[in-house]
PDB file of C-alpha atoms in Angstrom:
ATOM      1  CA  UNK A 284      26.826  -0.264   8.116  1.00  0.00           C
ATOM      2  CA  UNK A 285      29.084  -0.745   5.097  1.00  0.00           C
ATOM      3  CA  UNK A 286      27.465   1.198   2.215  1.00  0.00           C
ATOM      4  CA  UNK A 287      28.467  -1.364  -0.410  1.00  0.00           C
ATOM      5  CA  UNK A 288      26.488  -3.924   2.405  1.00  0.00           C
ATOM      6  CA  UNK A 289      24.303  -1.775   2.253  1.00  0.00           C
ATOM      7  CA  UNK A 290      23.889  -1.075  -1.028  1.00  0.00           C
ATOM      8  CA  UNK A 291      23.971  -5.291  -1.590  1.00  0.00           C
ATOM      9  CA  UNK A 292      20.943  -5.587   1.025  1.00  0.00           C
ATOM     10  CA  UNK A 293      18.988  -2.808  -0.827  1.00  0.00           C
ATOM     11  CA  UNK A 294      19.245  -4.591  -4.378  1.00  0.00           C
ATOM     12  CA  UNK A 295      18.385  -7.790  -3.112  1.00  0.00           C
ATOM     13  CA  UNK A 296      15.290  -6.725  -1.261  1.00  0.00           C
ATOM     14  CA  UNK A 297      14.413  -4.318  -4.151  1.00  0.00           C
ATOM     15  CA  UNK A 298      14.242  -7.523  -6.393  1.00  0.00           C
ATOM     16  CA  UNK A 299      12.855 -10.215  -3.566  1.00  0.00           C
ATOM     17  CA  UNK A 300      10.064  -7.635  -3.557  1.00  0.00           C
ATOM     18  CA  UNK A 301       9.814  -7.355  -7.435  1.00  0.00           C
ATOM     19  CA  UNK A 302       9.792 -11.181  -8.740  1.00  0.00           C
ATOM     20  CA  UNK A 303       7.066 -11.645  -5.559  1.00  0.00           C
ATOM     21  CA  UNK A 304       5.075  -8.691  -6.993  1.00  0.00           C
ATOM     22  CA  UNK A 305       5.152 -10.712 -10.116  1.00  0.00           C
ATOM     23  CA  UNK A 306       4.570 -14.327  -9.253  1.00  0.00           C
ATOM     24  CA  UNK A 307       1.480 -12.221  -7.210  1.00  0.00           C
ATOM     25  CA  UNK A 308       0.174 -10.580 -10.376  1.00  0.00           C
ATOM     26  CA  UNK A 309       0.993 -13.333 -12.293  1.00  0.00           C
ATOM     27  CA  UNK A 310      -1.231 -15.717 -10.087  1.00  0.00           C
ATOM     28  CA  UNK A 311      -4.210 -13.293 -10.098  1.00  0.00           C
ATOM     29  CA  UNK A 312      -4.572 -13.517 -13.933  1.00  0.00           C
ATOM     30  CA  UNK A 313      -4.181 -17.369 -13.553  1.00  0.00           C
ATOM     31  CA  UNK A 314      -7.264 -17.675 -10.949  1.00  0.00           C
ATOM     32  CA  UNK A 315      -8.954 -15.297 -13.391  1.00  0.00           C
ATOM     33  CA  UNK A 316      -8.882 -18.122 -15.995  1.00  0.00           C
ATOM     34  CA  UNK A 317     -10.785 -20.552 -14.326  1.00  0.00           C
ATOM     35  CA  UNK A 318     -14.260 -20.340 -13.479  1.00  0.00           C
ATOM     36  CA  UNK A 319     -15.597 -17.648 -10.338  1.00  0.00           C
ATOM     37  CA  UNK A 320     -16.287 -19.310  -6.836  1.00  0.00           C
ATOM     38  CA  UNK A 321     -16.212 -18.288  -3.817  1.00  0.00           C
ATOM     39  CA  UNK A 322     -12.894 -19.837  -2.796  1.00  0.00           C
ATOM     40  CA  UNK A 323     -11.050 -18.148  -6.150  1.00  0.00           C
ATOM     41  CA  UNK A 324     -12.447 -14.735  -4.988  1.00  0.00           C
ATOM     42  CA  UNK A 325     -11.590 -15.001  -1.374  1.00  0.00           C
ATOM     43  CA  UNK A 326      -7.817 -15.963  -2.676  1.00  0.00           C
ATOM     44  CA  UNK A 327      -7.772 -12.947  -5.232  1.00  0.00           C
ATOM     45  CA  UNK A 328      -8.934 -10.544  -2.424  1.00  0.00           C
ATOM     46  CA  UNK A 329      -5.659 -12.205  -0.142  1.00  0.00           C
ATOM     47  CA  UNK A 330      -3.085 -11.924  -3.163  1.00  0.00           C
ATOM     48  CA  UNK A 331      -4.544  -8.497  -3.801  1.00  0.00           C
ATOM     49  CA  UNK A 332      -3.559  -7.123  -0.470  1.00  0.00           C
ATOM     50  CA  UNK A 333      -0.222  -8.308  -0.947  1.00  0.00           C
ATOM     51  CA  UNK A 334       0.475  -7.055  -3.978  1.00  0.00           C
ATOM     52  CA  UNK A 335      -0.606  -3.441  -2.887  1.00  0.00           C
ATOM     53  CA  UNK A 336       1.799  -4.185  -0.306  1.00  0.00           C
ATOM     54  CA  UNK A 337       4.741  -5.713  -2.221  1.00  0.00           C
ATOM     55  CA  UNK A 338       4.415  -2.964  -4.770  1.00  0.00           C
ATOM     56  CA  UNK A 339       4.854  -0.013  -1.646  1.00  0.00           C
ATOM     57  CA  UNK A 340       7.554  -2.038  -1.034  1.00  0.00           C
ATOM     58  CA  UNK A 341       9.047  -2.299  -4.144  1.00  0.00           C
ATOM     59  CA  UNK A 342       8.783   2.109  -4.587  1.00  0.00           C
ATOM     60  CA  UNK A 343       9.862   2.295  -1.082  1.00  0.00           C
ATOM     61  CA  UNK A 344      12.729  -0.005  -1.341  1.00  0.00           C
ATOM     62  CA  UNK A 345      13.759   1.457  -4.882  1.00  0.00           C
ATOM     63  CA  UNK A 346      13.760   5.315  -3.705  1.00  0.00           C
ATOM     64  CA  UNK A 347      15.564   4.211  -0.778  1.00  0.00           C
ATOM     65  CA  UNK A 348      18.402   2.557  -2.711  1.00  0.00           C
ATOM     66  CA  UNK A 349      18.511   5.706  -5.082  1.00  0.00           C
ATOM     67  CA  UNK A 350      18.758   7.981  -2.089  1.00  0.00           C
ATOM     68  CA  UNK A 351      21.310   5.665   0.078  1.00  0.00           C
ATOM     69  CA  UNK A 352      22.881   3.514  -2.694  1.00  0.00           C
ATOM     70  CA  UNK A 353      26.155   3.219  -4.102  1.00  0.00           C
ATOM     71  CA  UNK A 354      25.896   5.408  -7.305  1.00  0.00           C
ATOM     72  CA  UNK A 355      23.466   7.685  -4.775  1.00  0.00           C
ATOM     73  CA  UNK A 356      20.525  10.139  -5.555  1.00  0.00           C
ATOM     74  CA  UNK A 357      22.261  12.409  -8.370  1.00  0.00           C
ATOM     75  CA  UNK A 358      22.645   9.654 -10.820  1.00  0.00           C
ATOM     76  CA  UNK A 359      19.162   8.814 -11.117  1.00  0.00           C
ATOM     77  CA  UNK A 360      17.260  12.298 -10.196  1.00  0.00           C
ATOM     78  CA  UNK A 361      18.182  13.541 -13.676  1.00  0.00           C
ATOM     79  CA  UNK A 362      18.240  10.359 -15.633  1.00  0.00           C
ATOM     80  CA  UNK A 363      14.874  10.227 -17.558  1.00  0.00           C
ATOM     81  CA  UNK A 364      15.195   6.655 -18.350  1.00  0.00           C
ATOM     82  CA  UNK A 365      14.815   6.696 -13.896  1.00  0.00           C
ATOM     83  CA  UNK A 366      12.008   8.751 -14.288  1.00  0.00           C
ATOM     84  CA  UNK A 367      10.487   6.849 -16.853  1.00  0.00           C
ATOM     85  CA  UNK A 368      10.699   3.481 -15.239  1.00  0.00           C
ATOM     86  CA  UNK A 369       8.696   5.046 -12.240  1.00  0.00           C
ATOM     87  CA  UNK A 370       6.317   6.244 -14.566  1.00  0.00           C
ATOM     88  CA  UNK A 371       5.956   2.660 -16.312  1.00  0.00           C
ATOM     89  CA  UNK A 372       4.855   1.282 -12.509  1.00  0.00           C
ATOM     90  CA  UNK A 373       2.967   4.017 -11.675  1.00  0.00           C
ATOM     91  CA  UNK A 374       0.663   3.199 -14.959  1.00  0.00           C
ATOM     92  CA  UNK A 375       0.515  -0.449 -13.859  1.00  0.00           C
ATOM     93  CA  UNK A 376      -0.196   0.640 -10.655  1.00  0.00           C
ATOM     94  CA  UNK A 377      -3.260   2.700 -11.899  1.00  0.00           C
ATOM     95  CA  UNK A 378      -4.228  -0.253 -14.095  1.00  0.00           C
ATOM     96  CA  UNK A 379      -3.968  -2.440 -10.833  1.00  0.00           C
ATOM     97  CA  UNK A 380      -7.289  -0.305  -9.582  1.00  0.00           C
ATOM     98  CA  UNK A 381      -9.467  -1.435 -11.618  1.00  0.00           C
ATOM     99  CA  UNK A 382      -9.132  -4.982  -9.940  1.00  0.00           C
ATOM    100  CA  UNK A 383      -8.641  -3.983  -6.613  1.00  0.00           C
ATOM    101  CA  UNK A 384     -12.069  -2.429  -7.007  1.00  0.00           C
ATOM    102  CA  UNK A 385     -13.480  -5.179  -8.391  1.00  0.00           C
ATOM    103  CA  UNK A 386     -12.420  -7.812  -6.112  1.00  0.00           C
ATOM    104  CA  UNK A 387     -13.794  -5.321  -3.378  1.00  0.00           C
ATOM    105  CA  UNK A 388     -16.820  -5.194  -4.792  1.00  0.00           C
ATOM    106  CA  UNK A 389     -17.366  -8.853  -5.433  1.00  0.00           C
ATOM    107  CA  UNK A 390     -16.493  -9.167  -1.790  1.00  0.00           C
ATOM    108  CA  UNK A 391     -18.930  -7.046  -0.669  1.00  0.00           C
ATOM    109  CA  UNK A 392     -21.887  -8.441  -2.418  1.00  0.00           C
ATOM    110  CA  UNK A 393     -21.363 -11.203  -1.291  1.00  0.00           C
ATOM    111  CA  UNK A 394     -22.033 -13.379  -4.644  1.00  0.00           C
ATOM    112  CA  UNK A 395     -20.498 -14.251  -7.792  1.00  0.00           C
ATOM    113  CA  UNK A 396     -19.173 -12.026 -10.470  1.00  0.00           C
ATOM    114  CA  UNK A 397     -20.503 -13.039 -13.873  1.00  0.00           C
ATOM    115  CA  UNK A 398     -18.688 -14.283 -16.187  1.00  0.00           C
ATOM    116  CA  UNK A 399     -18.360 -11.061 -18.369  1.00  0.00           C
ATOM    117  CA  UNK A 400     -16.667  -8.979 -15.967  1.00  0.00           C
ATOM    118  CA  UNK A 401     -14.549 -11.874 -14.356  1.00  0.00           C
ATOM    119  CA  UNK A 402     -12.805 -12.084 -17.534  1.00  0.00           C
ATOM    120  CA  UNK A 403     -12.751  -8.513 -18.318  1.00  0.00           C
ATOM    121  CA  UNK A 404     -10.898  -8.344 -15.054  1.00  0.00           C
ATOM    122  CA  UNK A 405      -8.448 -10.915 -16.201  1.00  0.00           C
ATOM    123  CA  UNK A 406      -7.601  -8.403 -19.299  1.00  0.00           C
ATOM    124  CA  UNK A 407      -6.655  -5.637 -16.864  1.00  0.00           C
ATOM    125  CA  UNK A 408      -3.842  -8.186 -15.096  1.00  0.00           C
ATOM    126  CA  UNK A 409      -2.931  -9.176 -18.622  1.00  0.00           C
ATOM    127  CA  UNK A 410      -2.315  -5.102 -19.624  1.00  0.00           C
ATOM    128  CA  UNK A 411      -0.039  -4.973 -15.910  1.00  0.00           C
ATOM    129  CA  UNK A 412       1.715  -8.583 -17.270  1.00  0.00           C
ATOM    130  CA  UNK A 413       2.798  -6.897 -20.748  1.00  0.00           C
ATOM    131  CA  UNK A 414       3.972  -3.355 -18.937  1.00  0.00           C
ATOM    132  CA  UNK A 415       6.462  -5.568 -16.942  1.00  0.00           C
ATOM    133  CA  UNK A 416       9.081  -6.449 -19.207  1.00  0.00           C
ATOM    134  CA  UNK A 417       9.461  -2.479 -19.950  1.00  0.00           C
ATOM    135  CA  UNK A 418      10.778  -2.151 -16.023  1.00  0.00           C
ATOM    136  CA  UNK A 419      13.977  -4.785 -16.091  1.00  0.00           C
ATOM    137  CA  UNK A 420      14.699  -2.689 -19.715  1.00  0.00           C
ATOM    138  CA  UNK A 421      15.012   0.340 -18.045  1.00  0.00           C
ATOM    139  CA  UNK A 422      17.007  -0.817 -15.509  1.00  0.00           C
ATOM    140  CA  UNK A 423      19.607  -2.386 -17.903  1.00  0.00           C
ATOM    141  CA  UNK A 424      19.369   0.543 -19.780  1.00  0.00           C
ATOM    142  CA  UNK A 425      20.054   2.778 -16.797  1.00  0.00           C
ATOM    143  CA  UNK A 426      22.634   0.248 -15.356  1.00  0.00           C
ATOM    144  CA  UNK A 427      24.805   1.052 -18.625  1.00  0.00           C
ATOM    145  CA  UNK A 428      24.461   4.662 -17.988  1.00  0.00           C
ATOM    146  CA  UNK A 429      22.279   5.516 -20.787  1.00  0.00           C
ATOM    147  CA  UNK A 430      20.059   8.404 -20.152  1.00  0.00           C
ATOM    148  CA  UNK A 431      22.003  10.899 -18.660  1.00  0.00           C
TER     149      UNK A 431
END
């Protein structure tokens, strides 16, 4: 294949995947808002499993573009501002535990959440909702070859 096809096909899935891992995350907290029933929880366990799966693809998609893409794996392997953007979604990857837990849990039992910890959840997807904006920053940061 042409690498700058290539390298075109990479970007675009790297941010299909991204803006779905956000409208994903982004309709989790919104369920969270409402009151819990059974038909909310059931949803949040669905979105759930494709967010862990968007977000693999997002980290499997990005390496593979830094590896096979146009500016290729030198540029970003010692460009901290790289390594710092991976370290911004692994953090909102680790705060993305806490309500994958949860929703198993809920699941499990079989019965409501109360109210407490259904909003305490919501907090968690707010803290992964405010980390965001620090990932497209990076980028454009990187993009203009700052960091190296």
């Amino acid at each position: 294949m042409n690498p700058q096809l290539s390298d075109l096909l990479l970007a675009l899935l790297h941010h299909l995947a991204a803006f779905a891992l956000v409208a994903v995350l982004f309709s989790q907290y919104l369920l969270l808002g409402s009151q819990p029933d059974t038909a909310r929880l059931r949803t949040l366990g669905q979105l759930d499993k494709g967010y862990a799966a968007l977000a693999a693809g997002v980290l499997a998609i990005g390496f593979a573009r830094a590896a096979h893409g146009a500016k290729g794996w030198a540029f970003y392997a010692d460009n901290p501002v790289f390594w710092s953007k991976i370290a911004v979604f692994g953090l909102i990857g680790l705060l993305s535990v806490v309500p994958t837990l949860r929703f198993l849990r809920w699941q499990k039992q079989g019965g409501l959440p109360d109210a407490h910890d259904w909003r305490g959840t919501r907090r968690w997807l707010l803290a992964e909702l405010l980390l965001l904006p620090l990932l497209p920053l990076l980028a454009i940061l990187m993009a203009r070859g700052i960091g190296l």
